[in-house]
Coordinates of C-alpha atoms and ligand atoms in Angstrom, one line a residue:
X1 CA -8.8 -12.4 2.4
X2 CA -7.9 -15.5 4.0
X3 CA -10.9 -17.8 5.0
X4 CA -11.2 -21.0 5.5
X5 CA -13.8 -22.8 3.8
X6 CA -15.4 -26.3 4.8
X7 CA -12.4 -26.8 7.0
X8 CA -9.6 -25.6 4.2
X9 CA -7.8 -22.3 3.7
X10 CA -8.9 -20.2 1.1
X11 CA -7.2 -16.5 -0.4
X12 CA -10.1 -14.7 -1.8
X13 CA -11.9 -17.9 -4.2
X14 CA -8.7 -19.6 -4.7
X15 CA -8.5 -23.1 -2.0
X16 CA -4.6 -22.7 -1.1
X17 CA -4.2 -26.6 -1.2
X18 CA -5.5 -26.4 -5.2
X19 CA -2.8 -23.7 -5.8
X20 CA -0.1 -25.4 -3.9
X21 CA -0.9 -29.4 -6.0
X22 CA -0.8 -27.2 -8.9
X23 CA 2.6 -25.3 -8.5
X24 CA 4.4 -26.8 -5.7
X25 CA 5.6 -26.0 -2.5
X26 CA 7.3 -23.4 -1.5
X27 CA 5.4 -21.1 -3.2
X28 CA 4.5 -17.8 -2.8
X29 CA 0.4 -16.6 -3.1
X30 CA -0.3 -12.5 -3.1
X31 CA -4.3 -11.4 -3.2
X32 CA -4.3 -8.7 -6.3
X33 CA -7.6 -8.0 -3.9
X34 CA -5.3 -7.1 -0.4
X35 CA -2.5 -5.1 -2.5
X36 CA -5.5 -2.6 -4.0
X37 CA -7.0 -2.7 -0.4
X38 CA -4.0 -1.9 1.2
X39 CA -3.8 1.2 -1.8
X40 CA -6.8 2.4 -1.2
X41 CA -6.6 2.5 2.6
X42 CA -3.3 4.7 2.2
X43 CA -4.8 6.9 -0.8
X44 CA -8.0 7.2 1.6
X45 CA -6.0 8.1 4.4
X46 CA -3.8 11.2 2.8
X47 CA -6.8 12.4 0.6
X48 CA -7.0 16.1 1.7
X49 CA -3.1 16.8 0.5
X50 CA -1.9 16.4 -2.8
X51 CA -0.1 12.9 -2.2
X52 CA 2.5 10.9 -4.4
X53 CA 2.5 7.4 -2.9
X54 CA 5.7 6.1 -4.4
X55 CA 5.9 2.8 -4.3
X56 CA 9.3 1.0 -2.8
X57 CA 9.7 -1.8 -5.1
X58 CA 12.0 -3.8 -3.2
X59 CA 9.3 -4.8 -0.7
X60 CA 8.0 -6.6 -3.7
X61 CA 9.3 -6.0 -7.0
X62 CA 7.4 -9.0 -9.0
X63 CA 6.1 -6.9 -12.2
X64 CA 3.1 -7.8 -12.1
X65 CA 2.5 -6.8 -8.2
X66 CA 4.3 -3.7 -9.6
X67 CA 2.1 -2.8 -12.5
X68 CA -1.0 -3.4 -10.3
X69 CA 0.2 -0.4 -8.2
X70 CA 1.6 1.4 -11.2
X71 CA -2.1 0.9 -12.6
X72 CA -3.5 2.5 -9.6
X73 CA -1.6 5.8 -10.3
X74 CA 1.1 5.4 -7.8
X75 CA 4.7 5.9 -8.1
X76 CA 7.8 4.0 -7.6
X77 CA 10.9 4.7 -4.9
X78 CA 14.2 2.5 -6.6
X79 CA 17.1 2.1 -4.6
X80 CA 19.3 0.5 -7.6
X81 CA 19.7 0.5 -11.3
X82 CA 17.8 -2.9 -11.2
X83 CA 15.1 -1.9 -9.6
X84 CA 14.6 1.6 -11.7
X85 CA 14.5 -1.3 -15.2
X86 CA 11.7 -3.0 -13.3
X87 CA 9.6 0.0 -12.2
X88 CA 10.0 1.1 -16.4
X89 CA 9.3 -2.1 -17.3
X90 CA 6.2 -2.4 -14.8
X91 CA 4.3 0.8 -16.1
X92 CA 5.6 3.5 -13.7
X93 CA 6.3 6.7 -15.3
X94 CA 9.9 8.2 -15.0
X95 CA 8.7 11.3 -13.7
X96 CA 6.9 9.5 -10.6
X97 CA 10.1 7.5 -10.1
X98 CA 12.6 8.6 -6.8
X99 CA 15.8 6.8 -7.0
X100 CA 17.5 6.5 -3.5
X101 CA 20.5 4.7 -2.0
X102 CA 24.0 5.6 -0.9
X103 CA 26.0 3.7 -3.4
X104 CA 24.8 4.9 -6.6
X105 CA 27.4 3.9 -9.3
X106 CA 27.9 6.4 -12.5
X107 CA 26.2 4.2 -14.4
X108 CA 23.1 4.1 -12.4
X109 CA 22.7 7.9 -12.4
X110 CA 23.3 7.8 -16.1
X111 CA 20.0 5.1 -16.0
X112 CA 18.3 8.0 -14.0
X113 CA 19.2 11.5 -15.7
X114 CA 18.5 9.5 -19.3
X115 CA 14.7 8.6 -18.2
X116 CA 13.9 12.0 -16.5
X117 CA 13.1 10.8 -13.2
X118 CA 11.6 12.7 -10.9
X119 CA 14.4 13.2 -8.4
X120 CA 17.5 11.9 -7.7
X121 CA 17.6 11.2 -3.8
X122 CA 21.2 12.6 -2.9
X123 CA 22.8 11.0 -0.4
X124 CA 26.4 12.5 0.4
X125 CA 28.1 15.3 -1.4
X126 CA 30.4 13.6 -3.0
X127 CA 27.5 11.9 -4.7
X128 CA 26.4 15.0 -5.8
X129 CA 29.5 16.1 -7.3
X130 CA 29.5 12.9 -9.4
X131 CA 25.5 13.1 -10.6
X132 CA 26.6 16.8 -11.7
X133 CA 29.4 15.7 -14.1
X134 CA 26.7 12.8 -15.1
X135 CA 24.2 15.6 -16.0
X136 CA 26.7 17.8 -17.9
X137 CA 28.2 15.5 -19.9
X138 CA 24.6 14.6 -21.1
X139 CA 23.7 18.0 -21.2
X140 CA 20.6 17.4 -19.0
X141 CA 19.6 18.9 -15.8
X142 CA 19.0 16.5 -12.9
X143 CA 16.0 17.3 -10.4
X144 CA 17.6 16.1 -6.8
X145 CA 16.4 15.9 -3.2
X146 CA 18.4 15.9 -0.5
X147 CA 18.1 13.2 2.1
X148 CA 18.0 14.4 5.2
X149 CA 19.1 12.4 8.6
X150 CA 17.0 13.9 10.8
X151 CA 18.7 11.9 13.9
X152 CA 15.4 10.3 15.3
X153 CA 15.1 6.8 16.3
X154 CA 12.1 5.1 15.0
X155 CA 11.9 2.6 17.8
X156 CA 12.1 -0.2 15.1
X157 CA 14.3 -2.8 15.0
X158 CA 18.4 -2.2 14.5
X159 CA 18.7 -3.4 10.9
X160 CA 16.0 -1.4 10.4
X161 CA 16.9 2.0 11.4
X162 CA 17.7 4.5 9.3
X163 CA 17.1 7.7 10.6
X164 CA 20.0 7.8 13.3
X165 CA 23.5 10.3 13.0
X166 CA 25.2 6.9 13.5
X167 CA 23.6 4.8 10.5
X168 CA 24.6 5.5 6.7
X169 CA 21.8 6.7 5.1
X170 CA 21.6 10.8 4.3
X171 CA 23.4 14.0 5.6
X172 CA 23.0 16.3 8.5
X173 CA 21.2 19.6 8.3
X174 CA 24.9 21.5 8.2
X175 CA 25.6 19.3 5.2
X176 CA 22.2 19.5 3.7
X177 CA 22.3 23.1 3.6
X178 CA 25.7 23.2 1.7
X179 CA 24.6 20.9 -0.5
X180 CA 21.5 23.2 -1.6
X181 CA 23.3 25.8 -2.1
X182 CA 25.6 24.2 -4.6
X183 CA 22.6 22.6 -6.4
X184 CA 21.1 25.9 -6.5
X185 CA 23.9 27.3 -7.9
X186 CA 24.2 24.9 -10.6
X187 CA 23.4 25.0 -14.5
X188 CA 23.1 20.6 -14.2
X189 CA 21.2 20.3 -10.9
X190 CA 17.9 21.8 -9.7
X191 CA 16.7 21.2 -6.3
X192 CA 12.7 20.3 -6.5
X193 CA 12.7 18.1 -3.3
X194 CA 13.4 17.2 0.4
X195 CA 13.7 13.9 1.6
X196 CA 13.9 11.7 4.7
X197 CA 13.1 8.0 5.3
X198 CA 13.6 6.7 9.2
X199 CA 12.9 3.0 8.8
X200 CA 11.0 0.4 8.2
X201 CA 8.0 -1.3 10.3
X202 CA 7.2 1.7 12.5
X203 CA 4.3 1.4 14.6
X204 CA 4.2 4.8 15.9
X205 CA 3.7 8.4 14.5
X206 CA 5.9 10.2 17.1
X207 CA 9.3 9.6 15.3
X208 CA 7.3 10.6 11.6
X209 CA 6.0 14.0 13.3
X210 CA 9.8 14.5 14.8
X211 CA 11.7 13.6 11.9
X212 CA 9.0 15.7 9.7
X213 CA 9.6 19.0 11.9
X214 CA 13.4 18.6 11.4
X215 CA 12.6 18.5 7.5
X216 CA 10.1 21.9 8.3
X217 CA 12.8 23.5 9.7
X218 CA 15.2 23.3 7.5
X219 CA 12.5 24.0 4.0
X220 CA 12.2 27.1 6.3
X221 CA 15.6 27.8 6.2
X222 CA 16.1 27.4 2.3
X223 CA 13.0 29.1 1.8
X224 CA 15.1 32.1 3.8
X225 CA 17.9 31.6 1.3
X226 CA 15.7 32.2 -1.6
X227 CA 15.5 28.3 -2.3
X228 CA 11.9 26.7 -2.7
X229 CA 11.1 23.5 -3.3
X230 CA 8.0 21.1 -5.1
X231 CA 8.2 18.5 -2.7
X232 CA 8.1 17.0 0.7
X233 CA 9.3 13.0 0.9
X234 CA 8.8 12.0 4.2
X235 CA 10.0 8.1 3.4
X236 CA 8.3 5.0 3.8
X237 CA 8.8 2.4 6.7
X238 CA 4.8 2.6 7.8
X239 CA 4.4 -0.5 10.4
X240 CA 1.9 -3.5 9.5
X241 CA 0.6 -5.8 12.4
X242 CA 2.3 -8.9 12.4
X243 CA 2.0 -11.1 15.5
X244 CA 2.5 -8.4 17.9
X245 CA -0.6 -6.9 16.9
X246 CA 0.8 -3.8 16.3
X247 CA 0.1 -1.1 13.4
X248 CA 0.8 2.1 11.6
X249 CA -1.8 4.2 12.7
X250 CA -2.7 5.7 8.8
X251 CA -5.2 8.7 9.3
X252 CA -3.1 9.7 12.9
X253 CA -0.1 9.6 10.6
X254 CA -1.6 11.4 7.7
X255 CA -2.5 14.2 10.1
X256 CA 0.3 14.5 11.3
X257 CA 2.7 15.1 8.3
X258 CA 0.1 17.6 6.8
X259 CA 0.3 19.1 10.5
X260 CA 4.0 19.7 10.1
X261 CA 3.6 20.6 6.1
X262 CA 0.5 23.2 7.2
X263 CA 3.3 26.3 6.1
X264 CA 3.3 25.4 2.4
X265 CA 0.0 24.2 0.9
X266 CA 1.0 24.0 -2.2
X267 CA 4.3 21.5 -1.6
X268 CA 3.5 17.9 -2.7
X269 CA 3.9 15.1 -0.5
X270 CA 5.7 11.7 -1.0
X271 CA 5.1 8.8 0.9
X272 CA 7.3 5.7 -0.4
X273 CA 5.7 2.4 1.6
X274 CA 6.7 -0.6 0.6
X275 CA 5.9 -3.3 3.1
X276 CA 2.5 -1.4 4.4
X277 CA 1.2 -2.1 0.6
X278 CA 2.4 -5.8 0.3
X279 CA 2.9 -7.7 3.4
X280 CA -0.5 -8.7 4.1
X281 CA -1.3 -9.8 1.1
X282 CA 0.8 -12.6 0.5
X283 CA 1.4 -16.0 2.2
X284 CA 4.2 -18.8 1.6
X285 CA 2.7 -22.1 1.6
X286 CA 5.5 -25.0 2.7
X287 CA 4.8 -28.8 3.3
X288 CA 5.6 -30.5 6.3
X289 CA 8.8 -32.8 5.2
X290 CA 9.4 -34.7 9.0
X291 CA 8.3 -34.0 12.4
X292 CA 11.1 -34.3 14.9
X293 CA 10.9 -34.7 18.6
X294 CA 14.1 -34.4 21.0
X295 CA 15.0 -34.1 24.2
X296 CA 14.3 -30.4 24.7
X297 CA 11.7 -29.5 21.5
X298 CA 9.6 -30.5 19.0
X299 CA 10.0 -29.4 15.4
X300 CA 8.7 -29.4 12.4
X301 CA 11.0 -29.8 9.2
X302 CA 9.3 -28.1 6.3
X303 CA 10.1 -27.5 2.8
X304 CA 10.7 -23.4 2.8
X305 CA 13.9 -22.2 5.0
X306 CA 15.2 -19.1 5.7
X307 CA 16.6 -18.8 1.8
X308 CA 13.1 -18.7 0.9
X309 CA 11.9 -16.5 3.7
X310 CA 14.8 -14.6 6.0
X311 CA 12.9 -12.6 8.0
X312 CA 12.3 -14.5 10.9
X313 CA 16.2 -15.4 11.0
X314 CA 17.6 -11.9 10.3
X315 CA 15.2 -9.9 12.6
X316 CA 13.5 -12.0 14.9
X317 CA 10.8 -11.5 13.0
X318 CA 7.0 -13.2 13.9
X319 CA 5.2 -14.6 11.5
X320 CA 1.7 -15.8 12.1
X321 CA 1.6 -19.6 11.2
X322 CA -1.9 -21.2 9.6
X323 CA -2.7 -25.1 8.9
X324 CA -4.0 -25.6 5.4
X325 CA -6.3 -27.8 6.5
X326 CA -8.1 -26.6 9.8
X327 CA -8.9 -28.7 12.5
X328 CA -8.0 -30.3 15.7
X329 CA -7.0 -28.3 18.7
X330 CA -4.0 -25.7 18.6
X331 CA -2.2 -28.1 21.5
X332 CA 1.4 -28.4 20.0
X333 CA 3.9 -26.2 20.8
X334 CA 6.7 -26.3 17.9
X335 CA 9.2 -24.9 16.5
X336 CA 9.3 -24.4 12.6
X337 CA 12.3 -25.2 11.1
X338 CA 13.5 -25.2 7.1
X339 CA 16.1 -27.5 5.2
X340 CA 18.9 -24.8 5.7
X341 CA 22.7 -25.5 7.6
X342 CA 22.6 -22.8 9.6
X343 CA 21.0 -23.3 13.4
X344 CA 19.4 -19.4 12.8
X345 CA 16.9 -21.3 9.7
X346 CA 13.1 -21.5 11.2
X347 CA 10.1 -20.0 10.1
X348 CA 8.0 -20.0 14.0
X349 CA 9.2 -20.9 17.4
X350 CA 6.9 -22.1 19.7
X351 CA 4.1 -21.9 17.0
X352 CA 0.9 -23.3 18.5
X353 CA -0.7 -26.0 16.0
X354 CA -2.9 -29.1 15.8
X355 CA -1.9 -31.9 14.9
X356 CA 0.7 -32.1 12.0
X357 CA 1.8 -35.1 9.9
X358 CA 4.1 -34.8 7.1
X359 CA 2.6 -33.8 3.8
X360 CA 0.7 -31.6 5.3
X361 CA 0.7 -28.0 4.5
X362 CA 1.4 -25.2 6.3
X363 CA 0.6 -21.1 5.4
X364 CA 3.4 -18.8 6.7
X365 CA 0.9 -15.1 6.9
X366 CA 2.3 -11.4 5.7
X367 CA 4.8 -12.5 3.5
X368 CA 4.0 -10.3 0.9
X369 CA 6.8 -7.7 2.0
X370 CA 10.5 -8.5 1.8
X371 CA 10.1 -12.5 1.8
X372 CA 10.7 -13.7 -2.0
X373 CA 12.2 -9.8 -2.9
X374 CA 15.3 -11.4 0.3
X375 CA 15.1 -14.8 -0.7
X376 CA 18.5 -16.8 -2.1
X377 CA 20.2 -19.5 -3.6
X378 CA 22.0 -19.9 -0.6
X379 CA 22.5 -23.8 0.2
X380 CA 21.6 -24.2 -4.0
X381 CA 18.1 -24.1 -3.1
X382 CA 15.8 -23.2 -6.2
X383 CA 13.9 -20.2 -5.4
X384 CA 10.3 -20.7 -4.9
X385 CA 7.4 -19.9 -7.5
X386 CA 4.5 -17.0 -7.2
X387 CA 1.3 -17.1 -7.9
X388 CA -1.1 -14.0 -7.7
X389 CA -4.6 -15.0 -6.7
X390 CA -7.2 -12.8 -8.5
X391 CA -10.8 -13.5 -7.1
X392 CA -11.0 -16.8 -8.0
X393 CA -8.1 -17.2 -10.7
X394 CA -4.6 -18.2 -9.9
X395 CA -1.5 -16.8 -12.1
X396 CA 2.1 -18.0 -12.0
X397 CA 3.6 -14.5 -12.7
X398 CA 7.0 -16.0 -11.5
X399 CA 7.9 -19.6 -12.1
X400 CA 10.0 -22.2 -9.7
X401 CA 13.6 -22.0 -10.5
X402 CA 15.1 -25.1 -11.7
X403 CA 18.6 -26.9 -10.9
X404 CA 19.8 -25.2 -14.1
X405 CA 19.2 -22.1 -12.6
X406 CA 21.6 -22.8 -10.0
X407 CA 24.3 -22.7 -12.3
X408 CA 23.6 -20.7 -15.2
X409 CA 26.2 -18.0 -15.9
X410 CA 28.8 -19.8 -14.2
X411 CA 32.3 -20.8 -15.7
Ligands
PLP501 C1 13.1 0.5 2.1 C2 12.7 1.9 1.9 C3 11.4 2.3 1.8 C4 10.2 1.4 2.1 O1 10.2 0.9 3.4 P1 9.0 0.1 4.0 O2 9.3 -0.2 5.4 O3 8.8 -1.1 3.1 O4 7.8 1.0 3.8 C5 11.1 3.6 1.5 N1 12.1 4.5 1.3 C6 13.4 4.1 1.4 C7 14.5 5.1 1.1 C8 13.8 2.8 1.6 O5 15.1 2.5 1.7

């Protein structure tokens, strides 16, 4: 996807330098050719098990990165009221829509029980309780899944982890099992699903095959009680190599959840990645502003920051780092660094590069995933514009923000 060409980067047909003249820097450039690779690879991989691949939208939520997977069939896992609008508006239909989260407001499950989604992901009792009076008062009955903690550690990063007794996300088994029983008993609720989601860039299949038997076990318990259920969500969080190397291994993991599932060949599975479908096809392209030698380092100041892309910043994250223009020997050692006041901004430390003089452009790799969907205002910074390359067209499908957009709706 990313070549270069006579000595310049390329995505697909598009040059990267052409794109960047034409819509500025920072921006933002996602191959429409990577995101249905990336689909495909995933659809390939679970293809002996009936297999919903919903979608997480707020790895990417751009529509039109949206629709592309909504055109492919796929289905969409919301985590807000926002993001359920966007999936609608993107093409996704309601009843391949999971809506999860642990601060669901009234108004939010009104959103969901009105457009018939497929489940409501439950995640505390009291939640329940509320989605219940939702349904009644609308006279509807809402399909829910309980999210199970399973209490396994993904071996992922903190911020990241969501599948431990000590994070917020779920119930335990004790709690679960209440909470099914209520449902079942219920004229407004019908139980249709399971759920559990454990994190997010997880390399290895051990904690999906642990967390999967803790869901087996307790669909064999309902099952005892006389409760049966449509579905299996096993989460999202599959692991994309970044400069580690490492990866989600897809046909290991695909064998392994249908391992666990082998009991009940009839129960769909859900899958909800998010980053595994984007990251890799996108790239922020920034322009060298300064370089700046001192006594201990040498940086270069460029025009994206950590508003633009946090990831590095929040989780230490490792971005591969690309000259536009290639050339010269990799000899510099240095330290990528945005516009932002906070001494956490960069995009690379001790990035090797050639030779870099300012004007010069830089492409930040597998930003596709969770860099503009976590990007801010913060420091008034205008957020960047996106571009999706398609062979060898480019498409704004988001335009740069301008200094009126730092203000508008304020008072
Ligand atoms: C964020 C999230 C996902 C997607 O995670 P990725 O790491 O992007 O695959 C899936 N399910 C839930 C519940 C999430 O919160």
């Amino acid at each position: 996807m990313l070549t270069y060409r006579r000595g310049r980067l390329f995505m697909d047909q598009v040059a990267l330098a052409e794109a960047a003249g034409r819509f500025g820097t920072p921006l933002y450039a996602y191959s429409k050719r990577a995101v249905l690779e990336a689909f495909g690879r995933l659809e390939g991989a679970f293809s002996r098990r009936k297999t919903l691949i919903c979608y997480a939208l707020k790895a990417n939520p751009n529509r039109r990165i949206a629709a592309l997977l909504a055109g492919c069939g796929a289905g969409a896992e919301v985590v807000s009221g926002g993001e359920l609008r966007r999936a609608l508006a993107a093409g996704f239909s309601p009843g391949k829509i999971v809506f999860s989260g642990v601060g669901k407001t009234e108004e939010e499950l009104r959103l969901a029980v009105r457009e018939g989604i497929l489940a409501v992901i439950l995640e505390s009792e009291p939640e329940m309780g509320l989605l219940e009076d939702v349904a009644r008062r609308l006279g509807r009955r809402a399909p829910v899944a309980v999210r199970l903690n399973p209490g396994v550690d993904a071996g992922t990063h903190a911020y990241v982890t969501t599948g431990t007794a000590s994070t917020k996300f779920g119930v335990d088994k004790v709690s679960a099992l209440r909470m099914y029983r209520k449902a079942a008993a219920s004229r407004h609720l019908a139980a249709t699903g399971i759920h559990c989601h454990i994190g997010s860039q997880v390399t290895s299949v051990e904690p999906y095959r642990r967390a999967a038997a803790v869901v087996a076990a307790l669909v064999r318990d309902l099952e005892g009680r006389g409760i049966t259920l449509d579905f299996a969500d096993l989460g999202g969080g599959m692991g994309v190599a970044y400069a580690d190397g490492l990866a989600m291994d897809l046909p290991e993991l695909a064998r392994a959840l249908e391992e666990t599932l082998s009991r009940w060949p009839n129960m769909r599975l859900v899958i909800e990645p998010g980053r595994l479908l984007t990251a890799e096809a996108g790239v922020l392209l920034t322009t060298v502003l300064y370089r700046k030698k001192t006594a201990k380092r040498d940086f270069l100041v460029v025009d994206a920051g950590m508003s633009d892309l946090i990831r590095p910043a929040l989780y230490g994250a490792a971005h591969p780092v690309w000259p536009e223009r290639e050339g010269g020997e990799k000899t510099n050692l240095v330290d990528i660094v945005g516009p932002v006041c906070e001494a956490a901004d960069h995009l690379a430390k001790g990035a090797r590069l050639p030779d870099c003089a300012a004007g010069d452009i830089l492409a930040v790799l597998k930003t596709g995933a969770y860099g503009f969907s976590m990007s801010s205002q913060y420091n008034s910074r205008p957020r960047a514009a996106e571009v999706l390359v398609d062979g060898g067209k480019v498409l704004l499908i988001r335009r740069r923000e301008v200094l009126a957009d730092l203000v508008r709706g304020e008072l």
